[in-house]
Coordinates of C-alpha atoms and ligand atoms in Angstrom, one line a residue:
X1 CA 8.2 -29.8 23.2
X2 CA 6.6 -28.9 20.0
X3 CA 7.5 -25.2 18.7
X4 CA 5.2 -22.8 18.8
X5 CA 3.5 -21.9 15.5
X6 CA 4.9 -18.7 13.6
X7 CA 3.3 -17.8 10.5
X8 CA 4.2 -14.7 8.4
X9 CA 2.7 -12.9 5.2
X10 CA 5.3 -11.2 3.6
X11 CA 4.2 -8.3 1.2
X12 CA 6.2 -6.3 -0.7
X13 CA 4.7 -2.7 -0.8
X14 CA 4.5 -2.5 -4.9
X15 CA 0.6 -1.3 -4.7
X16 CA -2.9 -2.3 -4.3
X17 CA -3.3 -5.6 -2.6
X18 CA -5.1 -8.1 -5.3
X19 CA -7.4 -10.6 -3.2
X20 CA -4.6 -13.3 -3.7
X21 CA -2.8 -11.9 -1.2
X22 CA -5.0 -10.7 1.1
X23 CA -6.4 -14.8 1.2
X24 CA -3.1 -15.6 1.7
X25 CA -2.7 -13.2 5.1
X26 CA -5.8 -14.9 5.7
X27 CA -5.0 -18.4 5.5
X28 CA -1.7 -18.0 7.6
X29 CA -3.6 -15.6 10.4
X30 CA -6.2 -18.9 10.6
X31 CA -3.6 -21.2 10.7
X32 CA -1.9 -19.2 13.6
X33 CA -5.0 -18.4 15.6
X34 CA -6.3 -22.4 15.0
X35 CA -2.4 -23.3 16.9
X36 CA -2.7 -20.8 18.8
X37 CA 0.3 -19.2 17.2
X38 CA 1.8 -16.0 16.3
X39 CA 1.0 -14.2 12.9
X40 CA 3.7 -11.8 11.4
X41 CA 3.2 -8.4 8.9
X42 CA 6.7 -8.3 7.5
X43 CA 7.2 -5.9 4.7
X44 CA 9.3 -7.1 1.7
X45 CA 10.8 -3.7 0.4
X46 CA 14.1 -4.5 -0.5
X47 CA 13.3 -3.7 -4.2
X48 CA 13.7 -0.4 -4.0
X49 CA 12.9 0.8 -7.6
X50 CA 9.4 -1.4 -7.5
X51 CA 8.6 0.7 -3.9
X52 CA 5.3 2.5 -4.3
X53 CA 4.9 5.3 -1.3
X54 CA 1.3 4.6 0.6
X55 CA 1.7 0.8 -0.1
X56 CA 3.0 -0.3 3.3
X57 CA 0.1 2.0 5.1
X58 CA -2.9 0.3 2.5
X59 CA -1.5 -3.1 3.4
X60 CA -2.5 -2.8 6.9
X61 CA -5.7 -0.6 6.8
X62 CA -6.5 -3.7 4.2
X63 CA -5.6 -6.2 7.3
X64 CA -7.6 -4.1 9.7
X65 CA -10.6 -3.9 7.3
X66 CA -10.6 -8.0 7.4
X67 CA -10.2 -8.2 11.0
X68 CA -6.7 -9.8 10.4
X69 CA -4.9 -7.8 12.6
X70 CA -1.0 -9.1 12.7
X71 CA 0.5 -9.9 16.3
X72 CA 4.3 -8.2 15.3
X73 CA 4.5 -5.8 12.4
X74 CA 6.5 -2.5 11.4
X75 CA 3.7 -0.7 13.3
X76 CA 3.2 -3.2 15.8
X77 CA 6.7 -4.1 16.7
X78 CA 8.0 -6.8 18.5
X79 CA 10.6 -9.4 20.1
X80 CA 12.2 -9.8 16.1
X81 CA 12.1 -6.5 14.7
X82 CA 12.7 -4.7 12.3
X83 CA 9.7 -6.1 10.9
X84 CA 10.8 -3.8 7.3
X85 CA 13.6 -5.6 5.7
X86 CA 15.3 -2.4 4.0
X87 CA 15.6 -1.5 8.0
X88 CA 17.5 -4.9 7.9
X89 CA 19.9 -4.6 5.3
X90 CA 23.0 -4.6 7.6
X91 CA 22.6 -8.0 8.5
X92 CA 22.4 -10.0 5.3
X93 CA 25.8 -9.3 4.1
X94 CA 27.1 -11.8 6.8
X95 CA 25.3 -14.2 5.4
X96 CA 25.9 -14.0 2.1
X97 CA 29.7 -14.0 3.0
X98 CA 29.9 -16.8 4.7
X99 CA 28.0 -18.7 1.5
X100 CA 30.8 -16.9 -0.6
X101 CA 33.4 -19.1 1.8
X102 CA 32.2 -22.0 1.9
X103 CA 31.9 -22.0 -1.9
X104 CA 28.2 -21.6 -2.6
X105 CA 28.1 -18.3 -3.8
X106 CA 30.6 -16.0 -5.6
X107 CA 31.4 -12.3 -6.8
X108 CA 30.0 -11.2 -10.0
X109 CA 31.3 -7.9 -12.1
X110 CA 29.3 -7.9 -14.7
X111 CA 27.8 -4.8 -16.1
X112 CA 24.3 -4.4 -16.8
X113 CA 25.6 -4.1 -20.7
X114 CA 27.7 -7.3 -20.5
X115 CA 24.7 -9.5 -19.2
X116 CA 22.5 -7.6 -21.9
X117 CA 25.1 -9.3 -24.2
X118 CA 25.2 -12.6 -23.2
X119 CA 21.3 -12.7 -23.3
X120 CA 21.9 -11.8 -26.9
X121 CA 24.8 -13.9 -27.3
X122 CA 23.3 -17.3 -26.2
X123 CA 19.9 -16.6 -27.4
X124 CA 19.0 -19.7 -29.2
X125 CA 15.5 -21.2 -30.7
X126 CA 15.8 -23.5 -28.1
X127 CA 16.7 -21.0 -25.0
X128 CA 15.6 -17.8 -25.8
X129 CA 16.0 -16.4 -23.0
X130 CA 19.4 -17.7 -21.6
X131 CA 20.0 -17.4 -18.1
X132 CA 23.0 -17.1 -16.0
X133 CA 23.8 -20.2 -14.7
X134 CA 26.4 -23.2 -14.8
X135 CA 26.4 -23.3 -18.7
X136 CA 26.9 -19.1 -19.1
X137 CA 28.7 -18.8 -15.7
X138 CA 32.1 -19.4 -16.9
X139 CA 32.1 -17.3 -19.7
X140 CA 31.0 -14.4 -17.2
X141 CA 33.2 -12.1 -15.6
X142 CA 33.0 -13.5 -12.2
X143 CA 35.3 -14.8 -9.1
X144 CA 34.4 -18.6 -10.5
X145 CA 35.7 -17.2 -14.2
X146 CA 38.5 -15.3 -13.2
X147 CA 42.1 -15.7 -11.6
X148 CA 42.1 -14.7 -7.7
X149 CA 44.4 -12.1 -8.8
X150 CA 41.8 -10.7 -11.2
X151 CA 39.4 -10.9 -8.6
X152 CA 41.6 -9.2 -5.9
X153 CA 42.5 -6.6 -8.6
X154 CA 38.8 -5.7 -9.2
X155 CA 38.3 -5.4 -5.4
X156 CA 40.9 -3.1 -5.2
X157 CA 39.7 -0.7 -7.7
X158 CA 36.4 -0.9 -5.8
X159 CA 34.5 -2.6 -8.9
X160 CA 30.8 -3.2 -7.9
X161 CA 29.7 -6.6 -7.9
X162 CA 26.8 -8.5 -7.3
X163 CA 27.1 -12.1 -4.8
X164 CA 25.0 -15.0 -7.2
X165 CA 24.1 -18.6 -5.7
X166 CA 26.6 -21.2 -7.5
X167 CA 23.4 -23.4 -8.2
X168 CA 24.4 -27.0 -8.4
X169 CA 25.1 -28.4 -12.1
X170 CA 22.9 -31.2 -11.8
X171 CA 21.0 -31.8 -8.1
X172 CA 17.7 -33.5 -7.6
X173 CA 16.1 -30.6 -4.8
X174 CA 13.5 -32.0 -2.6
X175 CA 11.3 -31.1 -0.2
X176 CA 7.1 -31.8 1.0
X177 CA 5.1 -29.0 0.2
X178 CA 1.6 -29.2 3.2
X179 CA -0.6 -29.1 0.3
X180 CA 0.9 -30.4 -3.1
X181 CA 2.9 -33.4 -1.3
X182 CA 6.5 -34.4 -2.6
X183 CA 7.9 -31.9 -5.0
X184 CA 10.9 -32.2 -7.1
X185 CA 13.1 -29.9 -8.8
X186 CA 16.9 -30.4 -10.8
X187 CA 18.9 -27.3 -9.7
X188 CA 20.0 -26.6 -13.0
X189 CA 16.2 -25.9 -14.1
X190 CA 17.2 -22.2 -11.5
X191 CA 19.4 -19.3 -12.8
X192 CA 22.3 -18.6 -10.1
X193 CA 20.5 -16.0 -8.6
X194 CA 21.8 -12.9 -7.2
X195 CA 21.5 -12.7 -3.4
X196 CA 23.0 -9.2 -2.1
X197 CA 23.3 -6.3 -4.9
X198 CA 26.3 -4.1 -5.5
X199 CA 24.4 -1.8 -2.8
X200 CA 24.4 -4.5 0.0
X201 CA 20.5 -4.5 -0.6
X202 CA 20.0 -8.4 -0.2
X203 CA 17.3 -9.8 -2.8
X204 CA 14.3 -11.5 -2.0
X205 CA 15.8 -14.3 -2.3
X206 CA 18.3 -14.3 0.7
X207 CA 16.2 -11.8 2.9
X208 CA 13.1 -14.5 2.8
X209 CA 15.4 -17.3 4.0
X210 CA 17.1 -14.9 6.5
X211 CA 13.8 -13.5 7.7
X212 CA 12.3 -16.6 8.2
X213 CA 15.0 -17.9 10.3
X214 CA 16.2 -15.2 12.1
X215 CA 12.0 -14.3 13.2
X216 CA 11.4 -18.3 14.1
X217 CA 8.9 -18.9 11.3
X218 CA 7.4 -22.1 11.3
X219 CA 5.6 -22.4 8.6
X220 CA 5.8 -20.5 5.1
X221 CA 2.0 -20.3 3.4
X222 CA 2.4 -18.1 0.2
X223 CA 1.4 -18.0 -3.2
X224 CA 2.0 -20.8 -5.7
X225 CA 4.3 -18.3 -8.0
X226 CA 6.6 -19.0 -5.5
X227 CA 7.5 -22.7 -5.9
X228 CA 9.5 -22.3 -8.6
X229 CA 11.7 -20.3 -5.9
X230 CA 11.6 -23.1 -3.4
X231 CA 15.0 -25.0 -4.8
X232 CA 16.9 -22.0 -4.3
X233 CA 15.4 -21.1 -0.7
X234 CA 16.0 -24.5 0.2
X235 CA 19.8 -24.7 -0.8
X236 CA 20.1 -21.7 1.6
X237 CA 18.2 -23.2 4.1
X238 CA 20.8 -25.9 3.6
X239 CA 24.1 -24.2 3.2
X240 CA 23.8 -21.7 5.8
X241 CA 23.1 -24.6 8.0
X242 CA 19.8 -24.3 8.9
X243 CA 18.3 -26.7 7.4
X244 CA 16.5 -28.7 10.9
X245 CA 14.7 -25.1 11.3
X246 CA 13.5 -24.9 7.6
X247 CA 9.6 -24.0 7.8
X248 CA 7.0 -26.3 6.3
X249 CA 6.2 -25.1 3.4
X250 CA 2.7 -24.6 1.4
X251 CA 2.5 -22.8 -1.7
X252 CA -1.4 -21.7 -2.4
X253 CA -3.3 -22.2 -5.5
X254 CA -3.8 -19.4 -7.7
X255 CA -7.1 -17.3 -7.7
X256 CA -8.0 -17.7 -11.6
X257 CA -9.6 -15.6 -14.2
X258 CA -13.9 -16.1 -14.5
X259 CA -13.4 -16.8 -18.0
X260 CA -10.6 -18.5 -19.6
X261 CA -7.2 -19.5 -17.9
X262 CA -5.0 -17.7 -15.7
X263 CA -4.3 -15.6 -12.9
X264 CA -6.8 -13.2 -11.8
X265 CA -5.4 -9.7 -12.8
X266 CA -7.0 -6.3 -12.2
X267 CA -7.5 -5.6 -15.7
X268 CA -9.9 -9.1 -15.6
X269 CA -11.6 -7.1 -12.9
X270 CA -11.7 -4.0 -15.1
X271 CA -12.7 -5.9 -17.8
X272 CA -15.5 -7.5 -16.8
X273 CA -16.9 -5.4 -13.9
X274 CA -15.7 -6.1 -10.4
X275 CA -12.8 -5.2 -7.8
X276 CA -9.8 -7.1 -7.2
X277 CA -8.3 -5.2 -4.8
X278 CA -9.6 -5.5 -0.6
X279 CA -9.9 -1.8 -0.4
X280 CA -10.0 1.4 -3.0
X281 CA -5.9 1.7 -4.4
X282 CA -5.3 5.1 -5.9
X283 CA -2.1 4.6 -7.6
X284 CA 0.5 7.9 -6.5
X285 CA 1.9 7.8 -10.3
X286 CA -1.0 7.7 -12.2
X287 CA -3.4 9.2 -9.9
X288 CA -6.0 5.8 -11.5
X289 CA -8.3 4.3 -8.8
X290 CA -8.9 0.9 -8.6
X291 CA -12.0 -0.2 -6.8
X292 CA -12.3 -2.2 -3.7
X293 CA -14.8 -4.7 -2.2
X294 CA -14.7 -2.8 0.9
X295 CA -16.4 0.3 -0.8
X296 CA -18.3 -1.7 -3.4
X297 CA -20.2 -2.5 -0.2
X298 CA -18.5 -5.2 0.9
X299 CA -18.8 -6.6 4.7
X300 CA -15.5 -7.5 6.1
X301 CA -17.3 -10.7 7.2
X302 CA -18.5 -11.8 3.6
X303 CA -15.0 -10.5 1.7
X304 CA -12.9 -13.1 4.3
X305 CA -15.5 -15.8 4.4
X306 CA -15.6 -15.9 0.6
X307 CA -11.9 -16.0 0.1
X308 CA -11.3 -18.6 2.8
X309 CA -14.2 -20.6 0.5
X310 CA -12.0 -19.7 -2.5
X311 CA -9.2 -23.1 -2.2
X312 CA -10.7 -24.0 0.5
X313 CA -13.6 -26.4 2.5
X314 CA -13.7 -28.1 5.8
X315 CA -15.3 -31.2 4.1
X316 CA -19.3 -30.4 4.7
X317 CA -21.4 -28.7 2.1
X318 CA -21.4 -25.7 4.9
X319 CA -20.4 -22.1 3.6
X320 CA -21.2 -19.5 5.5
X321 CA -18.5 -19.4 8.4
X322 CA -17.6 -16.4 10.8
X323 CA -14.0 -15.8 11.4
X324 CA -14.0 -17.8 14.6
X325 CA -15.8 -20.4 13.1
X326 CA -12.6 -20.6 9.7
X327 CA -10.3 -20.4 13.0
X328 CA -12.0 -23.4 14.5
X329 CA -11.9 -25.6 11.0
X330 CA -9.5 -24.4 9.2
X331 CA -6.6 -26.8 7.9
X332 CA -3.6 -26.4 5.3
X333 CA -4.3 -29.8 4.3
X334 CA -7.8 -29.1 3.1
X335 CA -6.4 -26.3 0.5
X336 CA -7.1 -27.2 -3.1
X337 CA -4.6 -27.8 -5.1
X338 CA -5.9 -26.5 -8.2
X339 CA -6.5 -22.8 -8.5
X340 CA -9.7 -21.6 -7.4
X341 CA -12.0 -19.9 -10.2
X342 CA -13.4 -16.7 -9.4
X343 CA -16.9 -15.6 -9.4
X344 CA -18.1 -12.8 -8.7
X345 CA -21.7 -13.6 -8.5
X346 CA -21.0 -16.0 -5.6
X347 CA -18.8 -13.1 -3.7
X348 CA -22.4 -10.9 -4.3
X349 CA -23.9 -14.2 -2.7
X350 CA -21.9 -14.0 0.3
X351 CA -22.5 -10.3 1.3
X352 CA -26.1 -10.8 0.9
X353 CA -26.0 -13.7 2.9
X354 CA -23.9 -11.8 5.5
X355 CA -26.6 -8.5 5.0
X356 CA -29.3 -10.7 5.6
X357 CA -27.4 -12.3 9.0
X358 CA -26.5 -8.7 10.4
X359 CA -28.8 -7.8 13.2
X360 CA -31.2 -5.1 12.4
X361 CA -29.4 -3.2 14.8
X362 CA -26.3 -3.1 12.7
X363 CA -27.9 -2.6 9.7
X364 CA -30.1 0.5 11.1
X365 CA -27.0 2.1 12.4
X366 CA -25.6 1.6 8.5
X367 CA -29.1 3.8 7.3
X368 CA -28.7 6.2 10.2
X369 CA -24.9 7.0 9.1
X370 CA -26.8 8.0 5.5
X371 CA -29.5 9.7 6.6
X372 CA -27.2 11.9 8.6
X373 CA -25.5 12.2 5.7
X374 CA -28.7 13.6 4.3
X375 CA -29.7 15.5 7.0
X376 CA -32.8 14.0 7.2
X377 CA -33.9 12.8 11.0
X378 CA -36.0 10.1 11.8
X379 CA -36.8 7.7 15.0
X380 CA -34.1 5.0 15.6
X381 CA -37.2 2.7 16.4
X382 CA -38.6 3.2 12.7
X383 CA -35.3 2.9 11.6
X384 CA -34.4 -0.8 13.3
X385 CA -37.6 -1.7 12.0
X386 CA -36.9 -0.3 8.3
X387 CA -33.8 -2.3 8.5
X388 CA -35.5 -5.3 9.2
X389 CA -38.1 -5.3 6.6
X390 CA -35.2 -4.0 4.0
X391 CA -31.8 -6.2 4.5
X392 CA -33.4 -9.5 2.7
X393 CA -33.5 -7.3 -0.6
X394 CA -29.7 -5.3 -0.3
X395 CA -26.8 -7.5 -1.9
X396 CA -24.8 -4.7 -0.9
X397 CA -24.8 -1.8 1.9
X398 CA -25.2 0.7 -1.0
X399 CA -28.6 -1.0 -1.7
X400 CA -29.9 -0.1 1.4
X401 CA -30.8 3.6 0.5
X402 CA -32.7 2.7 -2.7
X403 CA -34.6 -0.1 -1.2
X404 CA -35.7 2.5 1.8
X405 CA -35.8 5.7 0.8
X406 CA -39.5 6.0 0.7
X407 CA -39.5 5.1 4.2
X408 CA -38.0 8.7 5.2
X409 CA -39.0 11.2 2.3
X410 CA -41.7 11.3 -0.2
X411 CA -41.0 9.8 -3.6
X412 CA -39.6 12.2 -6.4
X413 CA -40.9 10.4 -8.7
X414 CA -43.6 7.5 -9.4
X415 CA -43.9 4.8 -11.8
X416 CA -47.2 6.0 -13.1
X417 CA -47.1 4.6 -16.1
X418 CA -47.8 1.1 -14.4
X419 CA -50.9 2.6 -12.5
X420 CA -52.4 4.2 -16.1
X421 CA -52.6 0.9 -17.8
X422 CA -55.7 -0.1 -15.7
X423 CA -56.9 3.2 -14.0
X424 CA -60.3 4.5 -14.1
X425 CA -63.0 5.8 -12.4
X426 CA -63.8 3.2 -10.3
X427 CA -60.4 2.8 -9.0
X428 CA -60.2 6.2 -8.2
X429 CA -63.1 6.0 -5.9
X430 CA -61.9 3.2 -4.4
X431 CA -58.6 4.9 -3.8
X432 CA -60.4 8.3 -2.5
X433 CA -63.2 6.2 -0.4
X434 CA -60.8 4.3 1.3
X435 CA -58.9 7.4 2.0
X436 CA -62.5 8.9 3.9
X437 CA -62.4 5.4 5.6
X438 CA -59.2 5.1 6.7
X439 CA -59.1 8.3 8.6
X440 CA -61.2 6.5 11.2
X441 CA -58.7 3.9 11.8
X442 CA -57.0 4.0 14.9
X443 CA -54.7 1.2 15.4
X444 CA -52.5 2.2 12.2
X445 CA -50.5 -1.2 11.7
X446 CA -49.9 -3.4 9.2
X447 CA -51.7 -6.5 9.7
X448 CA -54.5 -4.4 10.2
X449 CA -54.2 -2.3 7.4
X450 CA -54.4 -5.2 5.3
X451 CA -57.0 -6.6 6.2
X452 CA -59.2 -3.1 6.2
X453 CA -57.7 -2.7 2.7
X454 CA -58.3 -6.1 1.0
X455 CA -61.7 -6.3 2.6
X456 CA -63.0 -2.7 1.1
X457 CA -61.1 -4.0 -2.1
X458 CA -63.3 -7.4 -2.1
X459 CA -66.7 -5.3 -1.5
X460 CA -66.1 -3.2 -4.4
X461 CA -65.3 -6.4 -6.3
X462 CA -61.9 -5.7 -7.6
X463 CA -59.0 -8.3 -7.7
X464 CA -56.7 -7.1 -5.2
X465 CA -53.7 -7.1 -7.2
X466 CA -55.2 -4.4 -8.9
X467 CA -55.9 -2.4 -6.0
X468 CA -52.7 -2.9 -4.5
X469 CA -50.1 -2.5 -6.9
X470 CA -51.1 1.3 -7.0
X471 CA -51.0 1.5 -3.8
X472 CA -47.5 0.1 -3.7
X473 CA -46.4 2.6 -6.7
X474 CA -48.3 5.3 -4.8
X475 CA -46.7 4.8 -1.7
X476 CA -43.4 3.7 -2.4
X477 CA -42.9 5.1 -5.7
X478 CA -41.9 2.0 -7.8
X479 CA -43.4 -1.9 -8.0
X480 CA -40.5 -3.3 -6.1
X481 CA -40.2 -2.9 -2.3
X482 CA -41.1 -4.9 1.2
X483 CA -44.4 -5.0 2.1
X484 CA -47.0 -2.3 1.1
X485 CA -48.6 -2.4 4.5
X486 CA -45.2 -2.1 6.2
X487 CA -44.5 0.7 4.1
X488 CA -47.8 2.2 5.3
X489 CA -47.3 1.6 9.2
X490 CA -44.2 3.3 9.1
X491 CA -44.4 6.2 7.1
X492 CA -47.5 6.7 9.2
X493 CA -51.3 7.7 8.5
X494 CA -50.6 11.2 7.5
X495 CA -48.4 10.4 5.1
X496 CA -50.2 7.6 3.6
X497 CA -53.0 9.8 2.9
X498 CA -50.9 12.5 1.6
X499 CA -49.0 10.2 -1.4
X500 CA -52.1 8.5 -2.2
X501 CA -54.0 11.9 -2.6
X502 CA -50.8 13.5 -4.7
X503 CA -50.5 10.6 -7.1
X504 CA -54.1 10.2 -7.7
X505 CA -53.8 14.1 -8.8
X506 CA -51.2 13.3 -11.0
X507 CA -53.1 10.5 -12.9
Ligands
LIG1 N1 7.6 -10.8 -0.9 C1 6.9 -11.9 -1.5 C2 5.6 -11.4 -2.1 O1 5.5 -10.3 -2.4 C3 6.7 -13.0 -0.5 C4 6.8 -14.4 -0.9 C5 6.9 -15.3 0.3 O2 6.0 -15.3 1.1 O3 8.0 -15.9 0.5 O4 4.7 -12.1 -2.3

């Protein structure tokens, strides 16, 4: 019987969450919905001096924003709790003890001054940054270094130490990575690294491969700065003899700078304009905000189907998708390889293209939250109908209010500069006639409005455009909006006449 599909995304509360990760919970919630699996929040916070307070909380109001809600979490529980691995930290000393037996780990003393030294020490041209591994290890003080009566003399006067991985001297590691196909590494490329600290806080590295095992994780989906970790998961995999339960593995390619090479960082997104965070991060020592798509005006919709399309395509030229639609095609073996650009301009192409999909429904109850907001009232049915004639121009919810405003007060200001260049007399008579004539109009709607208009325009022989651009400026305040006739049905007759009659007195 084939297992059943456990994913995880594995944070570690440090502080805003950068749209790398948040596609990565994405693209192992897809993965787990598609098989019909179960996706796990488990919160990496066994480095305790890079713990930021708040970050645990923003990670999942940023998971709830995208709709990716996790099936066992911290909050959530479930069957493998704790879900927090500092709530962990009993069990991993087990572990790491039985690896100290059967001779794949051992006891380092070493003070944080002594390993300052040997990185002096061995700092070469050609290594300057020496690590400790099988070259270093045996000038260390360690339980591979010293006598076992040294050793058992340190124990006794309760020395701290530190349990490393004895990495192998020279070991081809490899394994199949779901997206980047056969990888290879030589153990002695890794540092021995150190699996539990002199606090019994296990590292990353041993609490991953614990984790994973002990919670039934199937798969592991996470960023490509992992790989180079990969030997060293996989040894443990191996040594603690686990290895017919090791996850499948698939490392994601990196979101990259806009401009030049890299990583995406938040400074690029400083730098040049943009968010890079899901949600608003207000970091607890600084007090500095960093900006987030979800109150730039993103739609949850766009922001996920955007960084699914961001390393990934299901093989058509289509790119709109909604989430049950990603669930439906989505397939680790269509990720990219190569890291996936970032542009910004196409993430503004994809909330306008998710604006312009929303039902006029959704997007009136958007305006009505602001016009609350304003205090100012209006009928849900003009509203609905505002919405409609407004969401094709908004690239972003906060658009919505300047592209309708007119709708529901009367302009504070007009461009009337654009009217001046080409008013006179005779337009002001046409404006002021047609004002006489329109009161007699009865059916006060658009398509009729237009016609009345263009035909009074055509028997005083004027161009229409330069009859109804004023009338655009005078009713809506500016030279860009939907429809003037629209504008005119909606606002009604009474306030049609009024604007035209104020502007023309400010001419
Ligand atoms: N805690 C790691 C991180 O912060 C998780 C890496 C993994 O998924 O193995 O990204």
């Amino acid at each position: 019987m084939q297992k059943k599909v456990r994913v995880r995304f594995a944070p570690s509360p440090t502080g805003g969450l950068h749209l790398g990760g948040v596609r990565t919970a994405l693209y192992n919630y897809l993965f787990a919905r598609h098989h019909g699996g179960d996706f796990i929040l488990r919160i990496e916070d066994t480095d305790q001096n890079r713990y930021v307070p708040g970050a645990e909380q923003y990670i999942r109001d940023c998971l709830d924003w995208c709709g990716i809600t996790p099936d066992e979490s911290p909050s959530a529980g479930g069957p493998y709790g704790p879900y927090r691995q500092s709530e962990r930290k009993g069990l991993y000393r087990s572990y790491a003890e039985k690896l100290l037996e059967n001779g794949h780990a051992y006891m380092a003393f070493d003070t944080p001054a002594e390993l300052e030294e040997m990185r002096i020490k061995y700092k070469t041209d050609d290594n300057p940054s020496p690590q400790y591994n099988a070259v270093t290890r045996k000038k260390m003080r360690n339980s591979e270094s010293l006598s076992a009566e040294e050793v058992t003399d340190l124990l006794n006067k309760q020395t701290p130490y530190v349990i490393r991985i004895r990495m192998p001297d020279n070991e081809e590691i490899q394994f199949t990575d779901m997206i980047r196909g056969k990888i290879s590494f030589n153990a002695s490329q890794v540092d021995d690294k150190v699996l539990l600290k002199a606090d019994g806080m296990p590292t990353y590295h041993l609490a991953v491969v614990v984790d994973d095992y002990l919670m039934k994780i199937t798969h592991a989906f996470r960023g490509e700065e992992w790989l180079s970790s990969s030997p060293v998961h996989i040894l443990l995999w191996r040594w603690l003899g686990w290895e017919a339960e090791m996850p499948e593995w698939a490392h994601l390619p990196l979101i990259l700078k806009p401009d030049g090479k890299g990583k995406l960082s938040k400074r690029d997104g400083d730098r040049l304009g943009f968010p890079v965070f899901a949600m608003d991060w207000k970091d607890p020592a600084t007090g500095e905000v960093a900006k987030g798509f979800r109150e730039r005006g993103f739609l949850p919709e766009a922001f996920i189907n955007m960084l699914a399309m961001l390393g990934w395509n299901d093989g058509s030229a289509q790119e709109i998708f909604t989430k049950e639609e990603l669930t439906e095609k989505f397939s680790i073996d269509r990720v990219h390889k190569a890291g996936a650009k970032f542009n910004y301009e196409k993430a503004k192409w994809f909330n306008h293209e998710w604006i312009k999909r929303s039902s006029d429904e959704w997007i009136a109850g958007k305006l009505i939250e602001i016009l609350n907001d304003k205090k100012i009232s209006a009928s849900p049915e003009i509203v609905v109908k505002v919405a409609g004639l407004i969401k094709e121009r908004c690239a972003f919810l906060d658009e919505l209010w300047p592209n309708s405003h007119f709708f529901f007060e009367t302009p504070a200001v007009y461009d009337l500069d654009a009217i001046r260049t080409k008013w006179n007399e005779e337009k002001k008579n046409l404006f002021t006639d047609w004002i006489d004539r329109s009161s007699a109009i009865s059916d006060w709607s658009a398509p009729l409005l237009e016609k009345d208009f263009k035909d009074f325009v055509a028997s005083r022989n004027i161009k229409p455009g330069d009859a109804l651009m004023p009338l655009r400026i005078m009713l809506a305040g500016s030279k860009t909006g939907p429809g003037v006739f629209d504008i005119a049905e909606l606002i009604g007759k009474e306030e049609t006449i009024k604007r035209i009659q104020s502007t023309i007195g400010l001419l």
